[in-house]
Amino acid sequence: MWQKLSSNVFGRLGFLSLSLVYACLVAACLLSLVSEGDLSFGRRPLENLLQTASEFSHPSFLDVWFGNTHLEYRSDDGNVLRVEDRRDIESRYLHGLATATWTTFRIATLGSLLAALLALPLGVLTARNLTAPQLLRYGAKAILDVARSIHTLVFGLVLVGVVGLGPTAGILAIALHSMGTYGKLFAESIETLDIAAIDAVRGVGAGPIQVFFNVIWPSVLPQFVSNHLYIWEFNIRDSTILGVIGAGGLGLLISEATSLFQWGRLSTVLVVIVILVSSFDALSRRIRGALL
Amino acid sequence: MREETVVWLESVKCRSGGHFELQIDKLRIDQGERVAIVGHNGAGKSTLFRLLSGFIAANEGRVQILQRDLDSQLSPRDLLKLRCDVGQVMQGLHLVQRLSVIENVLIGCLGRFHGWRSWARIYPESEVVAACQALRSVGLLSSRHMRTDRLSGGERQKVAIARLLLQRPNLILADEPTAALDPNAAREVCQLISQAATGSTLISIVHNPALLPLLADRVIGLKSGHVAFDQPVAAVDEACLEKLYSVGRSGGAKSTADAERSAKPSATMRCAT
């Protein structure tokens, strides 16, 4: 009787009440924002949108081929102040963009590798099915949880103050944040291991290190590589924003373009980011597919 | 040959979650014996095996395997040495899936082969030759470079037996080695195991009565943690097994599966009364 009741309460009724709580939460968020008058689209949303879209639709890199070679800037009384060769300027910008992209790629790559190396021992320690000493396990888990809950940007802001502007801060920021994610994924792939297979190897009298290298390592390596590619891919996306806080790479160009309202250039940067991310995505998906 | 005692249990009790999983007053198995253990699910067969291979410790009593006492004084080093001498064929198919067949067999020599080379899976030539021989005797030499997860169930169990052949243990524990195998493969695996056990002691857990004579001369029936009978294989007949499996029910023939399903709760009830 009691069991039936409790399974009902925690079953369907429980789900219903959870849904109700969720609905109330959404309503509270929405209504409070509306009542505070903070939920507005500005004064001329449509015109602004159209203007931005039209500027976005002329990405600046087109000027390399179609730009005006002799653009004159004149004062109101007709004096020529400055003459620009748009093609030359934009091709130099593209060159800078390529360097920044390369920097972003380097930050993501080195940061991910560093994170993986840092997370490997921590992940092994936190895996529930390997019998690591209790204290070490909780310590490692705490480090991973803290690392995972602090955003890359926050790490970046702090590290720029510590090691100065530039890619070093970016690499360290990526490494510290991804370490948490890596550790969790590593521990999870170790936890899916076949314990009986491990016991079978322990059963022939193999020591802990032998067990690690003969069963655990070969079984989890493909998953580790797959996790690594996945987070690497994620970090390439993530590191494009790091330049905004001065940690090197494409982000600096983004913040430059947005603060000068150069939507055309922003559009060029975004095209590069989309190409970079999606091509790496496709590549890593292929490799991961081949591995498993 | 029979003078040497391989397994010696004395008033052993294993507790798990409040109730006794295993209570054995006295059990002695000598060198060269072939013993089968039968009993319903949850009778304590696997617990007994985990006890014999040193994966769990007895709560009370004395456990002696190959003249060594399994107690808290046994150092981890001695435990590893003991495990070298105890070979296991596990229930189900527990090989390292991503390693090749021969690498799985070579794991059998890890007990006597140490150092960094064993971490990098670089094995000495003599062990590789021995592993090839072991694979030839189970008929899997040609597929030695295949990954283990591509093999069929029977073939995987043969790989486990080849590992056992390379390990050359004094005591072999085979926990339902024929589970999930078809009758022909089961018979073949049983023959291979008893070949591998020539000269050493074999203890196996068996459910299929037809396979009993292949693997054992002596049969021990376990019933909710107690030894129900201990007799030569010739004396074990259908009625005897029926009685063992159908604990707590009165009269009427029923299928073994049915008996197994109902075995555990009714067994505990019987114990309580």
Tab-separated table of N, CA and C in Angstrom, chain B residues 12 114 166 252:
chain	number	residue	atom	x	y	z
B	12	VAL	N	34.441	-21.644	7.842
B	12	VAL	CA	34.512	-20.368	7.132
B	12	VAL	C	33.135	-19.735	7.054
B	114	HIS	N	57.812	-9.273	-15.072
B	114	HIS	CA	57.588	-7.940	-14.505
B	114	HIS	C	58.410	-6.888	-15.246
B	166	LEU	N	49.040	-20.870	-20.743
B	166	LEU	CA	50.302	-20.138	-20.631
B	166	LEU	C	50.631	-19.874	-19.171
B	252	GLY	N	6.153	-32.270	-6.560
B	252	GLY	CA	5.912	-31.818	-7.915
B	252	GLY	C	7.191	-31.510	-8.668
